[in-house]
C-alpha positions as MATLAB code, in Angstrom:
seq = 'MARDPNVTTEGISAEVREIMETFSVADADPVWLLCDRHPADAVAFTVVELDGSTTDLTFGELRERSQRCAGLLAELGVARGDRVATLMGKSVDLVTVLLGIWRVGAVYVPLFTAFAAGAVASRLSGAQAKVVVADVDQAGKVPDGAWMLLVAGTEAVGGLTARLQVARPFEGSTAIGGEGAFVHMFTSGTTGAPKGVVHPLRYVGGWQAYLRFALGVREDSVYWCGADPGWAYGLYSAIVAPMVLGLRSVLQRGGFGAAATWRTLADLAVTDYAAAPTVFRSLRASDVPIPKDLCLQRLSSAGEPLTAEVNEWTVEALGLRVHDHYGQTEVGMTIGFPHHHDLEVPVVAAMGVALPGWSVTVLQDGTSEPAAAGELGLLAIDIAGSPLMTFTGYSGRDATDRFTADGRFYLTGDLALRTAEGLLKFSSRDDDVIIMAGYRIGPFDVESVLVGHPAVAECAVVAGPDSVRGEVIEAFVVLRPGVESSGALEHELQQHVRTGYAAHAHPRRVHVVPELPKTASGKIQRAELRRRLRAAAESAQ';
ca = [
       0.054    0.009   -0.002;
       1.415    3.541   -0.902;
       2.306    5.725    2.001;
      -0.212    8.523    2.925;
       1.846   11.798    2.588;
      -0.475   13.774    4.787;
      -0.256   11.086    7.638;
       3.580   11.376    7.247;
       3.570   15.262    7.301;
       0.934   15.427   10.253;
       3.194   13.032   12.284;
       6.382   14.859   11.696;
       4.844   18.380   12.374;
       3.648   16.677   15.600;
       7.125   15.631   16.483;
       8.661   19.153   15.758;
       5.950   20.675   17.847;
       6.837   18.096   20.570;
      10.676   19.041   20.371;
       9.742   22.606   20.803;
       7.677   22.026   23.754;
      10.401   20.446   25.515;
      12.801   23.132   24.860;
      10.366   25.919   25.504;
       9.111   25.226   28.915;
       9.894   28.057   31.739;
      12.132   25.422   33.745;
      13.896   23.920   30.886;
      17.458   23.029   32.073;
      20.166   22.581   29.436;
      22.254   20.182   31.255;
      19.555   17.936   32.329;
      18.383   17.821   28.746;
      22.056   17.420   27.225;
      23.605   15.107   30.071;
      21.958   14.251   33.331;
      18.971   12.437   32.136;
      20.903   10.074   29.863;
      22.269    6.634   31.361;
      25.475    7.018   33.149;
      27.292    4.210   31.199;
      26.421    5.485   27.850;
      28.948    6.698   25.546;
      28.652   10.355   24.778;
      31.783   10.943   22.637;
      34.511    9.148   21.110;
      37.623   11.282   20.940;
      40.081   10.337   18.367;
      43.591   11.354   19.209;
      46.186   12.684   16.623;
      47.905    9.166   16.640;
      44.550    7.384   15.780;
      44.006    6.118   19.204;
      40.520    6.637   20.996;
      39.046    7.655   24.320;
      35.296    7.094   25.180;
      33.827    9.602   27.295;
      30.496    8.341   29.144;
      27.569   10.708   29.959;
      28.356    9.746   33.551;
      31.912   10.913   33.333;
      30.736   14.172   31.929;
      28.456   14.637   34.552;
      31.247   14.358   37.264;
      33.737   16.386   35.122;
      31.429   19.053   34.410;
      30.313   19.295   38.133;
      33.858   20.016   39.009;
      34.230   22.753   36.122;
      30.878   24.493   37.267;
      32.213   24.579   40.751;
      35.477   26.350   39.610;
      33.554   28.834   37.478;
      31.140   29.531   40.413;
      34.405   30.139   42.567;
      35.359   32.695   39.956;
      32.264   34.539   40.363;
      30.650   33.043   37.179;
      26.710   33.022   37.483;
      23.614   32.767   35.376;
      23.905   35.027   32.361;
      27.656   35.599   32.407;
      29.427   34.951   29.222;
      32.294   32.431   29.273;
      34.391   31.821   25.838;
      36.581   29.023   24.838;
      39.499   29.082   22.312;
      39.915   25.159   22.134;
      40.167   22.350   19.834;
      38.006   19.321   19.946;
      38.560   17.409   23.109;
      37.357   15.959   26.487;
      38.485   19.319   28.096;
      36.121   21.141   25.678;
      32.938   19.205   26.217;
      33.743   19.438   30.025;
      34.069   23.087   29.897;
      30.803   23.533   27.832;
      28.685   21.608   30.381;
      30.222   23.250   33.118;
      29.348   26.658   31.764;
      25.787   25.564   31.210;
      25.542   23.973   34.449;
      25.959   27.310   36.354;
      23.321   29.102   33.886;
      26.402   31.094   32.073;
      26.290   31.640   28.353;
      28.883   30.059   26.146;
      30.939   32.132   23.596;
      32.495   30.011   20.994;
      35.771   30.957   19.359;
      37.442   29.437   16.320;
      41.032   28.178   16.882;
      42.130   29.738   13.400;
      41.319   33.314   14.604;
      43.935   35.644   15.042;
      44.446   37.565   18.268;
      42.472   40.680   16.868;
      39.282   38.528   15.889;
      39.709   36.896   19.498;
      39.722   40.356   20.979;
      36.849   41.690   19.086;
      34.672   38.927   20.178;
      35.758   38.928   23.716;
      34.917   42.339   24.096;
      31.583   42.310   21.913;
      30.398   39.443   24.258;
      31.813   41.041   27.449;
      33.247   37.731   28.437;
      34.034   37.152   32.198;
      36.130   34.001   31.621;
      38.004   32.534   28.769;
      39.286   28.965   28.727;
      42.276   28.625   25.879;
      44.126   25.411   25.020;
      47.994   25.836   26.006;
      48.767   26.499   22.242;
      45.993   29.344   21.930;
      46.450   31.176   25.125;
      48.993   33.584   23.732;
      46.256   34.869   21.323;
      44.128   35.804   24.228;
      44.830   39.686   25.126;
      44.718   41.221   28.726;
      41.269   42.396   29.357;
      38.347   42.553   31.809;
      38.083   38.572   31.509;
      40.210   35.882   33.457;
      42.140   33.423   31.526;
      42.092   29.782   32.257;
      44.637   27.542   30.265;
      43.741   24.069   29.525;
      46.001   21.184   28.128;
      48.785   21.481   30.737;
      49.541   20.173   34.129;
      50.714   23.557   35.246;
      49.952   25.038   38.800;
      46.939   27.229   38.164;
      45.974   25.646   34.932;
      42.485   24.255   34.208;
      43.450   20.541   34.952;
      45.252   21.370   38.403;
      42.453   23.602   39.352;
      39.531   21.002   38.249;
      41.288   18.479   40.491;
      40.575   20.399   43.583;
      37.395   22.239   42.805;
      34.395   21.470   44.914;
      31.609   20.043   42.630;
      28.600   22.042   41.946;
      25.629   20.072   42.815;
      22.792   19.996   40.540;
      22.254   22.412   37.431;
      20.513   25.637   36.810;
      17.282   25.967   34.790;
      17.303   28.965   32.461;
      13.882   28.143   30.428;
      13.357   28.135   26.791;
      14.028   31.910   26.300;
      17.169   31.824   28.432;
      20.479   32.831   26.893;
      22.290   29.565   25.669;
      25.076   30.450   23.322;
      26.357   33.967   22.280;
      28.381   33.755   18.889;
      29.233   35.700   16.134;
      28.487   35.531   12.168;
      31.639   34.790   10.127;
      31.555   38.208    8.593;
      32.058   37.603    4.921;
      30.891   41.082    4.113;
      31.666   43.579    7.153;
      32.149   43.199   10.815;
      30.671   40.145   12.452;
      27.493   40.411   14.411;
      26.617   38.842   17.770;
      23.743   36.392   17.777;
      22.348   35.196   21.019;
      20.718   31.847   20.951;
      17.967   30.796   23.341;
      17.790   27.605   24.727;
      15.024   26.995   22.257;
      17.217   27.137   19.311;
      18.724   23.715   20.096;
      15.268   22.349   19.307;
      15.664   23.213   15.694;
      19.152   21.362   15.670;
      17.527   18.076   17.117;
      15.018   18.165   14.592;
      17.895   18.741   12.069;
      19.711   15.337   13.177;
      16.512   13.618   13.072;
      15.041   14.605    9.754;
      17.750   16.030    7.748;
      20.797   13.990    8.638;
      18.575   11.003    9.369;
      20.547    9.667   12.388;
      19.096    6.842   13.683;
      19.654    4.866   17.436;
      22.184    2.548   15.886;
      24.141    5.229   13.707;
      27.841    5.684   14.396;
      27.898    9.415   13.655;
      30.459   11.902   12.953;
      30.267   15.504   12.105;
      33.619   16.683   11.098;
      32.829   20.570   11.182;
      34.689   22.610   13.739;
      32.737   23.464   16.900;
      34.066   27.077   16.936;
      31.189   27.642   14.242;
      27.255   27.122   14.879;
      27.224   24.034   12.490;
      30.049   22.093   14.345;
      28.880   23.167   17.763;
      25.291   22.109   17.367;
      25.767   19.100   14.916;
      28.749   17.620   16.513;
      28.358   18.240   20.264;
      25.063   19.630   21.306;
      22.264   17.849   19.096;
      23.886   14.398   19.503;
      23.939   14.988   23.344;
      20.273   15.666   23.312;
      19.545   12.576   21.511;
      21.800   10.415   23.828;
      23.773    9.556   20.715;
      27.493    8.789   20.643;
      29.543   11.337   18.478;
      32.864   11.231   17.171;
      35.420   13.984   17.833;
      38.580   13.990   15.963;
      41.331   16.250   17.132;
      43.500   18.300   14.881;
      42.803   19.645   11.610;
      41.448   17.886    8.364;
      43.945   15.287    6.783;
      42.659   13.033    4.070;
      44.479   10.011    5.647;
      43.130   10.455    9.060;
      39.673   11.085    7.691;
      39.524    7.723    5.820;
      41.096    5.980    8.749;
      38.731    7.146   11.359;
      35.708    6.449    8.789;
      37.074    2.798    8.549;
      38.261    2.126   12.152;
      34.984    3.374   13.718;
      32.693    1.766   11.133;
      31.117    5.441   10.841;
      27.664    5.102    8.999;
      26.669    8.806    9.084;
      29.209   11.536    8.097;
      28.639   15.351    7.647;
      31.259   17.810    6.576;
      31.856   21.022    4.579;
      31.794   20.693    0.778;
      35.587   21.560    0.966;
      36.276   18.337    2.770;
      34.568   16.062    0.121;
      36.546   18.105   -2.477;
      39.795   17.511   -0.646;
      39.052   13.761   -0.274;
      38.392   13.487   -4.022;
      41.572   15.537   -4.778;
      43.767   13.406   -2.388;
      45.834   10.229   -3.907;
      44.991    8.632   -0.299;
      43.477    5.133   -1.355;
      39.960    4.681   -0.127;
      39.409    1.980    2.489;
      37.534   -1.026    1.198;
      35.779   -1.612    4.591;
      33.706    1.510    5.033;
      30.330    1.112    6.350;
      29.128    4.540    5.293;
      25.471    4.667    4.607;
      24.619    8.608    4.733;
      26.820   11.573    3.618;
      25.805   15.286    4.248;
      27.388   18.628    3.758;
      26.630   22.281    4.690;
      28.567   25.391    4.803;
      28.586   26.334    1.158;
      26.663   25.132   -2.097;
      27.759   21.685   -2.891;
      28.796   21.415   -6.846;
      27.967   18.578   -9.008;
      31.371   17.132   -9.268;
      31.475   16.183   -5.668;
      28.358   13.874   -6.277;
      29.766   12.699   -9.546;
      32.713   11.483   -7.360;
      30.943   10.097   -4.351;
      28.249    8.114   -6.424;
      31.338    6.232   -8.360;
      33.665    5.973   -5.383;
      31.257    5.462   -2.382;
      28.039    4.286   -4.083;
      26.238    7.229   -2.114;
      25.138   10.588   -2.776;
      26.020   13.774   -0.529;
      22.895   15.287    0.856;
      23.526   19.192    0.907;
      21.918   21.421    3.250;
      21.459   25.138    3.965;
      21.338   27.134    7.158;
      22.488   30.174    8.924;
      23.963   31.128   12.347;
      20.840   33.171   13.028;
      18.274   30.723   12.405;
      19.788   27.094   12.146;
      19.305   24.774    9.349;
      16.215   25.427    7.000;
      16.679   23.867    3.644;
      18.164   20.544    2.292;
      17.779   17.074    0.905;
      16.640   15.110    3.913;
      17.856   11.716    4.747;
      14.732   10.614    6.728;
      13.154    7.802    4.923;
       9.765    9.469    4.792;
      10.942   12.746    3.429;
      13.784   12.024    0.856;
      13.529   13.402   -2.398;
      15.955   12.784   -5.313;
      19.178   14.673   -4.959;
      19.822   16.967   -7.739;
      21.795   20.287   -8.298;
      19.882   22.391   -6.014;
      19.420   23.469   -2.716;
      16.488   21.095   -1.799;
      13.167   21.535   -0.088;
      12.229   23.362    3.378;
      13.100   21.051    6.088;
      10.337   20.029    8.767;
       9.664   23.067   11.164;
      10.238   25.693    8.382;
       8.331   27.367    5.783;
      10.639   28.878    3.147;
       9.666   30.918   -0.029;
      11.300   33.113   -2.660;
       9.976   36.986   -2.510;
       9.909   39.476   -5.374;
      12.556   42.107   -4.706;
      11.374   44.657   -1.979;
       7.974   43.041   -1.289;
       6.247   40.373    0.711;
       4.762   38.855   -2.579;
       5.972   35.454   -3.600;
       7.986   35.277   -7.015;
       6.687   33.049   -9.742;
       8.279   29.514  -10.323;
      11.565   30.201  -12.105;
      11.820   33.738  -11.128;
      15.004   34.876   -9.076;
      14.089   36.536   -5.849;
      14.944   36.860   -2.139;
      14.902   33.634   -0.305;
      12.904   34.261    2.752;
      11.431   32.236    6.049;
       7.737   32.586    6.655;
       7.914   33.284   10.468;
       4.379   32.506   11.065;
       4.943   29.052    9.466;
       8.102   28.199   10.994;
       7.840   26.862   14.519;
      11.533   26.434   14.870;
      12.305   29.926   14.146;
      13.831   31.911   17.160;
      15.923   34.850   15.777;
      14.516   38.276   16.584;
      17.733   40.498   16.213;
      21.196   40.971   16.835;
      23.085   41.626   20.098;
      23.299   45.687   20.194;
      22.584   46.133   16.651;
      19.673   46.881   14.357;
      18.445   43.906   12.400;
      15.420   45.771   10.540;
      17.255   44.932    7.263;
      16.771   41.223    8.151;
      13.007   41.327    8.008;
      10.408   42.606    5.483;
       8.706   45.842    6.498;
       5.467   43.941    7.640;
       7.328   41.616    9.839;
       6.272   38.429    8.269;
       9.425   37.247    6.535;
      12.904   36.982    7.560;
      15.261   37.676    4.688;
      18.318   35.542    4.417;
      20.240   37.766    2.137;
      20.471   35.179   -0.511;
      19.152   35.114   -4.216;
      17.453   31.863   -5.340;
      14.362   30.594   -7.248;
      11.793   27.944   -6.992;
      11.288   25.324   -9.506;
       7.903   24.179  -10.918;
       8.538   20.958   -8.864;
       8.933   23.052   -5.509;
      12.754   22.531   -5.353;
      14.746   25.659   -4.157;
      17.662   26.602   -6.255;
      20.484   28.991   -4.904;
      21.941   31.583   -7.092;
      24.077   33.887   -4.972;
      24.436   36.135   -1.884;
      22.254   39.229   -2.717;
      25.468   41.514   -2.744;
      27.385   39.062   -5.041;
      24.936   38.979   -7.874;
      26.427   40.339  -11.306;
      24.558   42.564  -13.436;
      26.005   42.420  -16.821;
      24.422   44.493  -19.876;
      21.152   44.072  -18.106;
      21.378   40.335  -17.128;
      21.411   39.218  -13.615;
      23.988   36.366  -13.321;
      24.568   34.210   -9.975;
      28.191   33.391   -9.815;
      27.211   29.781   -8.328;
      25.964   28.903  -11.616;
      29.031   29.883  -13.336;
      31.246   28.172  -10.529;
      29.353   24.962  -10.895;
      30.343   24.603  -14.356;
      34.090   25.713  -13.989;
      34.817   23.346  -11.115;
      33.446   20.469  -13.360;
      36.637   21.231  -15.599;
      39.297   18.659  -15.015;
      41.866   21.432  -14.532;
      40.017   23.179  -11.816;
      40.267   22.439   -8.173;
      38.630   25.473   -6.828;
      37.061   28.815   -8.203;
      35.221   31.921   -7.409;
      33.530   34.164   -9.893;
      32.675   37.954   -9.310;
      31.831   41.077  -11.014;
      34.805   43.316  -12.303;
      34.110   46.740  -13.397;
      33.822   47.220  -17.120;
      33.251   50.868  -18.827;
      30.839   49.458  -21.502;
      29.017   46.921  -19.757;
      28.928   48.131  -16.081;
      30.225   44.920  -14.956;
      31.489   41.688  -16.402;
      32.262   38.246  -15.135;
      35.610   37.710  -13.943;
      36.914   34.055  -12.479;
      39.396   33.440  -10.129;
      40.840   29.751  -10.558;
      42.868   27.576   -8.532;
      44.328   24.903  -10.738;
      44.652   21.164   -9.737;
      48.177   19.841   -9.057;
      50.258   19.379  -12.028;
      48.130   21.569  -14.315;
      50.225   24.388  -15.786;
      48.422   27.811  -16.385;
      48.320   29.159  -20.051;
      46.634   31.177  -22.425;
      45.081   28.233  -24.104;
      43.589   26.850  -20.870;
      42.095   30.133  -19.945;
      40.363   30.239  -23.293;
      39.291   26.546  -22.728;
      37.747   27.587  -19.388;
      35.726   30.466  -21.041;
      34.380   28.151  -23.873;
      33.561   25.308  -21.237;
      31.371   27.844  -19.507;
      29.844   29.082  -23.016;
      28.975   25.438  -23.822;
      28.159   24.147  -20.212;
      26.061   26.880  -19.165;
      25.479   30.048  -21.552;
      27.365   32.072  -23.983;
      26.646   35.387  -22.183;
      27.776   34.387  -18.880;
      31.181   33.079  -19.747;
      34.050   34.882  -17.837;
      35.618   37.665  -19.793;
      38.790   37.065  -17.706;
      40.152   34.093  -15.944;
      42.831   34.838  -13.174;
      44.836   31.731  -12.130;
      45.661   32.337   -8.616;
      47.374   29.901   -5.873;
      44.412   30.154   -3.441;
      41.272   31.952   -2.842;
      40.815   34.504    0.239;
      38.534   32.998    2.620;
      37.134   33.690    6.193;
      38.330   31.633    9.032;
      35.301   29.361    8.627;
      36.411   28.554    5.183;
      33.826   30.743    3.019;
      35.154   32.484   -0.028;
      35.516   36.246    0.402;
      34.246   37.413   -2.936;
      34.104   40.916   -1.473;
      37.890   40.860   -1.366;
      38.257   39.668   -4.944;
      35.933   42.575   -6.041;
      38.277   44.984   -4.085;
      41.317   43.803   -6.088;
      39.634   44.001   -9.242;
      38.433   47.602   -8.338;
      41.963   48.512   -7.049;
      43.609   47.255  -10.383;
      41.238   49.107  -12.447;
      41.785   52.467  -10.629;
      45.809   51.934  -10.874;
      45.405   51.509  -14.772;
      43.597   54.573  -15.173;
];
């Protein structure tokens, strides 16, 4: 008998409401929800060390460790609502500190370990942090300020390890309620200064729904999200949401390496793997042999649009398609290709569909009216139809430009279109769109064709100034190892776009570069590439 889609939709909608009710009650307790309610002997995390050895950390051990950490924070005067930051890699210490922060009712401020000292200082000041915990190799980047520094990863007197050994355990935990501040983090700032976003505890409900429906994890899954917890996706997908579900999560120490990634996938029999598109591209480009004893069942990505050549490779090499997902720090994960068996749709070159708990549309520019199918417009979230929505504004900054004038929709800042079949297709950031001789061209469409050329490892397409057309398309290309740059190759890439996408959208100039400028989270800084082109044009005048 065929499945009734209405019954499925109603059941999933009810489950979303139940999730949000759990996180919205006035006495909601983050540590109870994440840790203390789970069996003490259940494994919360498997930490993979640099040498490949592993350490299992149970919920019972986490409870005891975090009680001591909370006791230490309380001794330092940290109380409910205070901001505590970390500058730490993936480790047992990191998870211990997070739960210690939330046990006393304080608010967590994540800092990415690739940040330079200036970025660390601005975020600590912006959040008004009271305490910052840093790994020993990161502590030098923490400037003097109104905050107190604790150093982890060392046995030195006065460091975190030594102080935890003598700290008096903090009994119990602190209820903060669904509207209570849980995390204070900053957007990655691809265009302009990072903005502070305070996530209420209710925001976690959206990530539980994401793991359940989009990633499709199951009770028997061996789950690994390789994203860094210094950013929203890594923090919530790798640490917070798995803990809520009582699901063992893998944390691999150190940066990405193809050999270490394949080894962990094989050794731990990982079934569910999520990572940024860059990781899949790097695995594809690597000459490290793929293990033959993999147990992978589901692959997922997020962070930047997934280009078609990734799935061409994963289908051939692994027999699986990567399901791409879209989200933002402000709202969580909203669109994608779900893995849940009742929600799956064929994976094609698109963003996907609205995930459960979200109502997403495309609006005509400057209005609250929906764009027609196939018409490029502003990607927006219908607030009334999105029970997982929690964002109301930035910390200390105006956010009126993120909402329509009537307050009905949240504007993502991205351009997209909806197909006749109901799929959403990404075009570009609103400020990345190229207008050439009256045509509106999304750089992602051109980039998707360019990276399909065997010579191209990575690329970015931006608008360059032109006295006749106003703007023209210019491509910055990183070549694959062993490929030499030449005028003939540049012409070949132009023709590749002409025949593979559209004649009017081919890049008028192709710049071969050793690398692309990126934010600390790995997003391409197209604004910096546009700045370089403007500067070059001005100097040529």
